[in-house]
Amino acid sequence: MSPARLGRAGNPWILFVLCFTVIGCTLAARHCYPDPRVVQQSQHQYWRRVPLKSTRGIIQDVKGNALVISETIPSFAVDPSMVRSKDFEKIAQVVSPDTLIKIGNAMQTTSRFMWLNHRVSESEASRFRELMRTVRAIREIDEPYRKYTNQRLMSHVLGFCDNENKGQAGIEQAWDNTLYSPPGQKIVVRRQGSQAASLMEREPERRAVTPIVTLTLDSRIQYVVEKHLFKTAEQERAKWAVALCMNPNTGEVLSMASYPTFDPSNRKSLTMEALSNGAISRAYEPGSTFKPIYMAIALDRGIVGKDETFFCPAKLKVADGFIRESDARVALGSVTTAQLLIKSSNVGMAQIGIRANSNVIYESLKAMGFGQESDIELPGVARGILPYPENWRGITPANIAIGHGLAVTPLQLVTAMSAVVNGGKLLSPYIVKEAVNSLGELVYKGEPKVMREVMTTDTTAWIRLAMRRVVTEGTGRRAATSITDVAGKTGTAQVAEGGKYAKGKYVGSFIGFWPYEDPKYIMLIAIGEPSNGRFYGGDIAAPVFKSIVEEMAELEYYS
C-alpha cells in the first residue's frame, strides 16, 4: 500500500489502542466497582460471619449461693416452604389449630421461618423430636433461659428479664451491662479442602469468664424474713408489707423483702402491684417510728434537754387543729424526755416540734437523707416527700415531730436510724458486694461509705438506751426476746388519701436493732393497711420482728 493510501485510511494502531482502552476500562470498573449481587455471592463462597454464643451472667448471694443462672431450653420452629401436604396431620398433633392455620398461610408466601413453640417442657420437646424424624421442615433451637433457683425468694431484688434476655427490673436491670454481653461475630475464610480459618491471626478471646454479681444479701436470712413477713401479711389481709434488715455500721443490706411478691419465671405473676419493691419505692408516713430520729436531732441541736419534764394532756390544741395521744381518753400527765419515746407520746413530741426552728429541723432531716434519692445499686428508688420549711404552717411542725406530714421510704428510715444508733455516721446503703465482668475484671466493689457525721456519740448512746426501754417497759414489749437485748420503736400511722387521712387505714410498724449497746443489725417491719382487725405496730409488727430475730440467732449458731 502506498503511503498516500495509508494516510487516507488512517493508522491501524489507533483502532487497536481504542479497543484496548475500552476493554481495560471495563475490567477496571468490574473489579473496582463490582455489582453488589456479585460481591454478596463471593462473600458466601469465600468468607462468612460466624456468630459467637453469649451466656448471661450469674447473680449470687454473699455466701456464693447461685440465685440466678443461665440455661438453654428447647424451642421449635418450622420452614413453611418445606412443609408437605401429608405433614399437616402429623404437625396438628403437637400444635394448636391456630398455629396450623398460620403455617398454611405462610406456605403461600416466601417465608422460610416460623416459630411453633418457645421454651417447651421436656415432655413437649420429646413429642417435637419424635415428629422431626418424619417431618424434615421442623427445627429445634436452643434458647437462653434465666433460672431463678429459689423461685420467688428475693424476687424484687433480683428482678427479671424479657424474652430477649435483657434485664427489666432489680439487679437484672441495674447491672444489665455487666451481666449481659451481646453475641458477637468473627470472620472466617474458607481454605482448600473446606477448612475454615479466622481472618485475624490473633483474635482476642471475647469472654474470659462468666460475669458474676455478688450481693450483700444472705439467702438464708432472706428466707427467714420472707417467711414471717408474708405469713403475717396474708393473715392480716394487708395491702402491702415490707421488711428491711441492714448492718448499721457498714450500710450493707442483709435482707430486703416486699409483699405482694412475684415469681420471675412466671409471666402471669408480673402484675404492676406485685412488681413494686416497696422497700425502696414506697413512700409512706412513718408515724411514731420517726420519733427517735426527731428526738435525736432535737437533743443534738439543743432544742430539748435530756432531763426535761413535759405535761401531756390527752389532746393538745395546736394552731388550727389538735394533736391527740393514741388513746385520746388517757392523759399521760408529767412525762420525762425519755418517757416521750417509751410511752410514744404524741402530745409531748408535738410540744418539741412547736418550739423547734423549722429551718433547723428541715436541714437536719435533709442531711439524714430524707427527701433525697439513695444511691443504692437498684432501679426505681423513690425520694420520699420532705416539705420545704416555708410550708410548715399551722399544725405542720407538730405533725412532723410525730412522723406525719412527710413521706419516707423504708430504706431512708433504716438508713437514718442506723446513724442514730451507730454513733452518728450516716452511711450510704449498698446491696452489691462486687461485680466481675465477662473479661474477669472487677468493675465494682461495695464498701462502707460515710456520707457525713450527723450527730454526736453522746446523743446516740442516749437514744439507744431510751429505745431499749421502749422494748422492756413501753409499747414495744412484744418484740422482746431472751436471745438478745433488742431495742426499738413502734409506729402506727394513718394513711393519707386525697389530702385527708382515710378512715380505718393504717400502717403498723416496728424498727429495732440488736444488741442495743453495740448494734450489729437493724431491721424495719411495716405492715400496710391490714384489714383483719389489728393495726397497731406493737401488736402486728413487733411479733414479726421477734420471730425473725430468734430464727436469725439460730442461723448464726449453726453457721
PDB file of C-alpha atoms in Angstrom, residues 93-291:
ATOM      1  CA  GLN A  93     -50.709 -33.456  66.921  1.00  0.00           C
ATOM      2  CA  VAL A  94     -48.261 -31.054  68.594  1.00  0.00           C
ATOM      3  CA  VAL A  95     -49.526 -27.534  67.771  1.00  0.00           C
ATOM      4  CA  SER A  96     -52.791 -25.656  68.206  1.00  0.00           C
ATOM      5  CA  PRO A  97     -55.306 -25.237  65.351  1.00  0.00           C
ATOM      6  CA  ASP A  98     -54.448 -21.515  65.163  1.00  0.00           C
ATOM      7  CA  THR A  99     -50.770 -22.321  64.637  1.00  0.00           C
ATOM      8  CA  LEU A 100     -51.678 -24.846  61.960  1.00  0.00           C
ATOM      9  CA  ILE A 101     -53.641 -22.163  60.094  1.00  0.00           C
ATOM     10  CA  LYS A 102     -50.648 -19.794  60.308  1.00  0.00           C
ATOM     11  CA  ILE A 103     -48.394 -22.481  58.807  1.00  0.00           C
ATOM     12  CA  GLY A 104     -50.821 -22.913  55.928  1.00  0.00           C
ATOM     13  CA  ASN A 105     -50.866 -19.157  55.310  1.00  0.00           C
ATOM     14  CA  ALA A 106     -47.067 -18.958  55.478  1.00  0.00           C
ATOM     15  CA  MET A 107     -46.778 -21.679  52.829  1.00  0.00           C
ATOM     16  CA  GLN A 108     -48.368 -19.267  50.344  1.00  0.00           C
ATOM     17  CA  THR A 109     -45.561 -16.749  50.903  1.00  0.00           C
ATOM     18  CA  THR A 110     -41.771 -16.818  50.624  1.00  0.00           C
ATOM     19  CA  SER A 111     -41.362 -17.231  54.378  1.00  0.00           C
ATOM     20  CA  ARG A 112     -38.656 -19.676  55.433  1.00  0.00           C
ATOM     21  CA  PHE A 113     -39.087 -19.435  59.210  1.00  0.00           C
ATOM     22  CA  MET A 114     -41.928 -19.577  61.726  1.00  0.00           C
ATOM     23  CA  TRP A 115     -41.939 -20.286  65.465  1.00  0.00           C
ATOM     24  CA  LEU A 116     -44.023 -23.236  66.638  1.00  0.00           C
ATOM     25  CA  ASN A 117     -43.418 -23.081  70.395  1.00  0.00           C
ATOM     26  CA  HIS A 118     -40.986 -21.240  72.689  1.00  0.00           C
ATOM     27  CA  ARG A 119     -39.181 -22.760  75.684  1.00  0.00           C
ATOM     28  CA  VAL A 120     -41.122 -26.011  75.969  1.00  0.00           C
ATOM     29  CA  SER A 121     -41.053 -28.601  78.732  1.00  0.00           C
ATOM     30  CA  GLU A 122     -39.020 -31.797  78.332  1.00  0.00           C
ATOM     31  CA  SER A 123     -42.137 -33.861  77.656  1.00  0.00           C
ATOM     32  CA  GLU A 124     -43.260 -31.436  74.931  1.00  0.00           C
ATOM     33  CA  ALA A 125     -39.752 -31.412  73.465  1.00  0.00           C
ATOM     34  CA  SER A 126     -39.847 -35.214  73.214  1.00  0.00           C
ATOM     35  CA  ARG A 127     -43.038 -35.034  71.149  1.00  0.00           C
ATOM     36  CA  PHE A 128     -41.486 -32.499  68.780  1.00  0.00           C
ATOM     37  CA  ARG A 129     -38.300 -34.558  68.428  1.00  0.00           C
ATOM     38  CA  GLU A 130     -40.301 -37.649  67.589  1.00  0.00           C
ATOM     39  CA  LEU A 131     -42.095 -35.668  64.909  1.00  0.00           C
ATOM     40  CA  MET A 132     -38.808 -34.393  63.474  1.00  0.00           C
ATOM     41  CA  ARG A 133     -37.954 -37.950  62.376  1.00  0.00           C
ATOM     42  CA  THR A 134     -40.619 -37.831  59.663  1.00  0.00           C
ATOM     43  CA  VAL A 135     -41.177 -34.077  59.149  1.00  0.00           C
ATOM     44  CA  ARG A 136     -37.970 -32.511  57.839  1.00  0.00           C
ATOM     45  CA  ALA A 137     -39.383 -28.960  57.980  1.00  0.00           C
ATOM     46  CA  ILE A 138     -39.209 -28.769  61.810  1.00  0.00           C
ATOM     47  CA  ARG A 139     -36.079 -27.475  63.550  1.00  0.00           C
ATOM     48  CA  GLU A 140     -35.018 -27.481  67.198  1.00  0.00           C
ATOM     49  CA  ILE A 141     -33.424 -24.272  68.502  1.00  0.00           C
ATOM     50  CA  ASP A 142     -31.874 -23.806  71.951  1.00  0.00           C
ATOM     51  CA  GLU A 143     -32.951 -20.508  73.512  1.00  0.00           C
ATOM     52  CA  PRO A 144     -31.363 -18.868  76.583  1.00  0.00           C
ATOM     53  CA  TYR A 145     -33.385 -19.120  79.774  1.00  0.00           C
ATOM     54  CA  ARG A 146     -32.903 -17.429  83.158  1.00  0.00           C
ATOM     55  CA  LYS A 147     -33.383 -19.850  86.025  1.00  0.00           C
ATOM     56  CA  TYR A 148     -34.206 -18.338  89.431  1.00  0.00           C
ATOM     57  CA  THR A 149     -33.049 -21.109  91.717  1.00  0.00           C
ATOM     58  CA  ASN A 150     -35.282 -20.188  94.656  1.00  0.00           C
ATOM     59  CA  GLN A 151     -38.348 -19.132  92.635  1.00  0.00           C
ATOM     60  CA  ARG A 152     -39.980 -16.179  94.478  1.00  0.00           C
ATOM     61  CA  LEU A 153     -37.210 -15.692  97.036  1.00  0.00           C
ATOM     62  CA  MET A 154     -35.622 -12.239  96.751  1.00  0.00           C
ATOM     63  CA  SER A 155     -37.630 -11.591  93.570  1.00  0.00           C
ATOM     64  CA  HIS A 156     -37.856  -7.802  93.995  1.00  0.00           C
ATOM     65  CA  VAL A 157     -34.104  -7.540  94.429  1.00  0.00           C
ATOM     66  CA  LEU A 158     -33.208  -9.891  91.573  1.00  0.00           C
ATOM     67  CA  GLY A 159     -35.789  -8.635  89.067  1.00  0.00           C
ATOM     68  CA  PHE A 160     -36.381 -10.463  85.772  1.00  0.00           C
ATOM     69  CA  CYS A 161     -35.509 -10.476  82.054  1.00  0.00           C
ATOM     70  CA  ASP A 162     -37.597 -10.169  78.913  1.00  0.00           C
ATOM     71  CA  ASN A 163     -37.668 -12.646  76.044  1.00  0.00           C
ATOM     72  CA  GLU A 164     -34.588 -11.003  74.548  1.00  0.00           C
ATOM     73  CA  ASN A 165     -32.594 -11.720  77.721  1.00  0.00           C
ATOM     74  CA  LYS A 166     -32.472  -8.044  78.731  1.00  0.00           C
ATOM     75  CA  GLY A 167     -32.947  -7.046  82.371  1.00  0.00           C
ATOM     76  CA  GLN A 168     -36.271  -5.366  83.167  1.00  0.00           C
ATOM     77  CA  ALA A 169     -36.178  -4.877  86.951  1.00  0.00           C
ATOM     78  CA  GLY A 170     -33.979  -5.201  90.035  1.00  0.00           C
ATOM     79  CA  ILE A 171     -30.360  -6.311  89.751  1.00  0.00           C
ATOM     80  CA  GLU A 172     -31.081  -7.765  86.310  1.00  0.00           C
ATOM     81  CA  GLN A 173     -31.860  -4.253  85.067  1.00  0.00           C
ATOM     82  CA  ALA A 174     -29.398  -2.201  87.115  1.00  0.00           C
ATOM     83  CA  TRP A 175     -26.465  -4.466  86.195  1.00  0.00           C
ATOM     84  CA  ASP A 176     -27.583  -5.406  82.690  1.00  0.00           C
ATOM     85  CA  ASN A 177     -24.392  -4.088  81.053  1.00  0.00           C
ATOM     86  CA  THR A 178     -22.281  -6.307  83.307  1.00  0.00           C
ATOM     87  CA  LEU A 179     -24.420  -9.432  83.231  1.00  0.00           C
ATOM     88  CA  TYR A 180     -25.298  -9.313  79.555  1.00  0.00           C
ATOM     89  CA  SER A 181     -22.685  -9.421  76.780  1.00  0.00           C
ATOM     90  CA  PRO A 182     -24.405  -9.394  73.360  1.00  0.00           C
ATOM     91  CA  PRO A 183     -23.484 -12.243  70.979  1.00  0.00           C
ATOM     92  CA  GLY A 184     -20.571 -11.221  68.774  1.00  0.00           C
ATOM     93  CA  GLN A 185     -19.260 -12.397  65.400  1.00  0.00           C
ATOM     94  CA  LYS A 186     -15.969 -13.499  63.926  1.00  0.00           C
ATOM     95  CA  ILE A 187     -14.995 -13.555  60.243  1.00  0.00           C
ATOM     96  CA  VAL A 188     -13.667 -16.840  58.814  1.00  0.00           C
ATOM     97  CA  VAL A 189     -12.264 -17.643  55.361  1.00  0.00           C
ATOM     98  CA  ARG A 190     -12.547 -20.971  53.568  1.00  0.00           C
ATOM     99  CA  ARG A 191      -9.356 -22.739  52.627  1.00  0.00           C
ATOM    100  CA  GLN A 192      -8.744 -25.584  50.243  1.00  0.00           C
ATOM    101  CA  GLY A 193     -10.411 -28.775  51.455  1.00  0.00           C
ATOM    102  CA  SER A 194     -13.379 -26.893  53.003  1.00  0.00           C
ATOM    103  CA  GLN A 195     -11.308 -25.860  56.029  1.00  0.00           C
ATOM    104  CA  ALA A 196     -12.118 -22.543  57.688  1.00  0.00           C
ATOM    105  CA  ALA A 197      -9.701 -20.225  59.411  1.00  0.00           C
ATOM    106  CA  SER A 198     -10.122 -16.944  61.243  1.00  0.00           C
ATOM    107  CA  LEU A 199      -9.415 -13.880  59.151  1.00  0.00           C
ATOM    108  CA  MET A 200      -7.454 -12.488  62.103  1.00  0.00           C
ATOM    109  CA  GLU A 201      -4.303 -14.361  63.049  1.00  0.00           C
ATOM    110  CA  ARG A 202      -4.579 -13.308  66.687  1.00  0.00           C
ATOM    111  CA  GLU A 203      -8.196 -12.878  67.590  1.00  0.00           C
ATOM    112  CA  PRO A 204      -8.529 -11.813  71.255  1.00  0.00           C
ATOM    113  CA  GLU A 205     -10.696 -14.041  73.403  1.00  0.00           C
ATOM    114  CA  ARG A 206     -14.013 -12.302  73.783  1.00  0.00           C
ATOM    115  CA  ARG A 207     -15.239 -13.912  77.006  1.00  0.00           C
ATOM    116  CA  ALA A 208     -12.787 -14.985  79.661  1.00  0.00           C
ATOM    117  CA  VAL A 209     -15.237 -15.805  82.467  1.00  0.00           C
ATOM    118  CA  THR A 210     -18.941 -15.816  83.200  1.00  0.00           C
ATOM    119  CA  PRO A 211     -19.945 -12.432  84.665  1.00  0.00           C
ATOM    120  CA  ILE A 212     -20.892 -12.588  88.342  1.00  0.00           C
ATOM    121  CA  VAL A 213     -22.709 -10.056  90.513  1.00  0.00           C
ATOM    122  CA  THR A 214     -22.393 -10.877  94.215  1.00  0.00           C
ATOM    123  CA  LEU A 215     -24.975  -9.403  96.586  1.00  0.00           C
ATOM    124  CA  THR A 216     -24.607  -8.472 100.242  1.00  0.00           C
ATOM    125  CA  LEU A 217     -27.783 -10.444 100.993  1.00  0.00           C
ATOM    126  CA  ASP A 218     -27.718 -13.825 102.694  1.00  0.00           C
ATOM    127  CA  SER A 219     -30.351 -16.110 101.154  1.00  0.00           C
ATOM    128  CA  ARG A 220     -30.819 -17.917 104.489  1.00  0.00           C
ATOM    129  CA  ILE A 221     -31.714 -14.677 106.283  1.00  0.00           C
ATOM    130  CA  GLN A 222     -33.871 -13.655 103.340  1.00  0.00           C
ATOM    131  CA  TYR A 223     -35.825 -16.905 103.583  1.00  0.00           C
ATOM    132  CA  VAL A 224     -36.499 -16.354 107.286  1.00  0.00           C
ATOM    133  CA  VAL A 225     -37.564 -12.740 106.750  1.00  0.00           C
ATOM    134  CA  GLU A 226     -39.889 -13.517 103.849  1.00  0.00           C
ATOM    135  CA  LYS A 227     -41.437 -16.495 105.642  1.00  0.00           C
ATOM    136  CA  HIS A 228     -42.542 -14.484 108.669  1.00  0.00           C
ATOM    137  CA  LEU A 229     -43.379 -11.257 106.816  1.00  0.00           C
ATOM    138  CA  PHE A 230     -45.527 -12.892 104.128  1.00  0.00           C
ATOM    139  CA  LYS A 231     -47.306 -15.124 106.631  1.00  0.00           C
ATOM    140  CA  THR A 232     -48.359 -12.121 108.717  1.00  0.00           C
ATOM    141  CA  ALA A 233     -49.305 -10.049 105.666  1.00  0.00           C
ATOM    142  CA  GLU A 234     -51.616 -12.813 104.459  1.00  0.00           C
ATOM    143  CA  GLN A 235     -53.094 -13.489 107.898  1.00  0.00           C
ATOM    144  CA  GLU A 236     -53.833  -9.801 108.458  1.00  0.00           C
ATOM    145  CA  ARG A 237     -55.001  -9.318 104.849  1.00  0.00           C
ATOM    146  CA  ALA A 238     -52.583  -6.445 104.388  1.00  0.00           C
ATOM    147  CA  LYS A 239     -52.394  -4.463 101.162  1.00  0.00           C
ATOM    148  CA  TRP A 240     -48.609  -4.364 101.367  1.00  0.00           C
ATOM    149  CA  ALA A 241     -45.733  -5.204 103.683  1.00  0.00           C
ATOM    150  CA  VAL A 242     -42.002  -4.520 103.832  1.00  0.00           C
ATOM    151  CA  ALA A 243     -39.015  -5.846 105.768  1.00  0.00           C
ATOM    152  CA  LEU A 244     -35.521  -4.389 105.535  1.00  0.00           C
ATOM    153  CA  CYS A 245     -32.504  -5.581 107.522  1.00  0.00           C
ATOM    154  CA  MET A 246     -29.149  -3.807 107.429  1.00  0.00           C
ATOM    155  CA  ASN A 247     -25.792  -3.699 109.174  1.00  0.00           C
ATOM    156  CA  PRO A 248     -25.936  -0.237 110.828  1.00  0.00           C
ATOM    157  CA  ASN A 249     -22.140   0.021 110.966  1.00  0.00           C
ATOM    158  CA  THR A 250     -21.431  -0.615 107.276  1.00  0.00           C
ATOM    159  CA  GLY A 251     -24.623   0.091 105.311  1.00  0.00           C
ATOM    160  CA  GLU A 252     -24.722  -3.483 103.934  1.00  0.00           C
ATOM    161  CA  VAL A 253     -28.270  -4.626 103.195  1.00  0.00           C
ATOM    162  CA  LEU A 254     -28.693  -8.114 104.647  1.00  0.00           C
ATOM    163  CA  SER A 255     -32.304  -8.689 103.648  1.00  0.00           C
ATOM    164  CA  MET A 256     -34.907  -6.816 101.598  1.00  0.00           C
ATOM    165  CA  ALA A 257     -38.432  -8.162 101.211  1.00  0.00           C
ATOM    166  CA  SER A 258     -41.628  -6.712  99.770  1.00  0.00           C
ATOM    167  CA  TYR A 259     -45.202  -8.008  99.679  1.00  0.00           C
ATOM    168  CA  PRO A 260     -47.048  -8.809  97.418  1.00  0.00           C
ATOM    169  CA  THR A 261     -44.390 -10.743  95.562  1.00  0.00           C
ATOM    170  CA  PHE A 262     -43.977 -12.498  92.209  1.00  0.00           C
ATOM    171  CA  ASP A 263     -42.191 -15.392  90.509  1.00  0.00           C
ATOM    172  CA  PRO A 264     -39.623 -14.091  87.962  1.00  0.00           C
ATOM    173  CA  SER A 265     -40.090 -17.273  85.922  1.00  0.00           C
ATOM    174  CA  ASN A 266     -43.875 -16.910  85.700  1.00  0.00           C
ATOM    175  CA  ARG A 267     -45.002 -14.069  83.428  1.00  0.00           C
ATOM    176  CA  LYS A 268     -48.567 -14.277  84.756  1.00  0.00           C
ATOM    177  CA  SER A 269     -47.395 -13.195  88.223  1.00  0.00           C
ATOM    178  CA  LEU A 270     -45.773  -9.979  86.911  1.00  0.00           C
ATOM    179  CA  THR A 271     -48.544  -7.559  87.863  1.00  0.00           C
ATOM    180  CA  MET A 272     -47.841  -3.858  88.466  1.00  0.00           C
ATOM    181  CA  GLU A 273     -48.781  -4.181  92.140  1.00  0.00           C
ATOM    182  CA  ALA A 274     -46.529  -7.186  92.704  1.00  0.00           C
ATOM    183  CA  LEU A 275     -43.533  -5.754  90.816  1.00  0.00           C
ATOM    184  CA  SER A 276     -43.157  -2.711  93.079  1.00  0.00           C
ATOM    185  CA  ASN A 277     -40.235  -3.054  95.501  1.00  0.00           C
ATOM    186  CA  GLY A 278     -41.790  -1.334  98.491  1.00  0.00           C
ATOM    187  CA  ALA A 279     -38.500  -1.204 100.410  1.00  0.00           C
ATOM    188  CA  ILE A 280     -37.109   1.422  98.039  1.00  0.00           C
ATOM    189  CA  SER A 281     -40.095   2.781  96.106  1.00  0.00           C
ATOM    190  CA  ARG A 282     -42.949   3.117  98.601  1.00  0.00           C
ATOM    191  CA  ALA A 283     -43.250   6.484 100.343  1.00  0.00           C
ATOM    192  CA  TYR A 284     -45.461   6.493 103.440  1.00  0.00           C
ATOM    193  CA  GLU A 285     -45.925   8.446 106.674  1.00  0.00           C
ATOM    194  CA  PRO A 286     -43.750   6.660 109.269  1.00  0.00           C
ATOM    195  CA  GLY A 287     -45.658   7.682 112.370  1.00  0.00           C
ATOM    196  CA  SER A 288     -44.001   7.021 115.714  1.00  0.00           C
ATOM    197  CA  THR A 289     -41.047   5.084 114.256  1.00  0.00           C
ATOM    198  CA  PHE A 290     -39.853   8.557 113.216  1.00  0.00           C
ATOM    199  CA  LYS A 291     -39.846   9.909 116.779  1.00  0.00           C
TER     200      LYS A 291
END
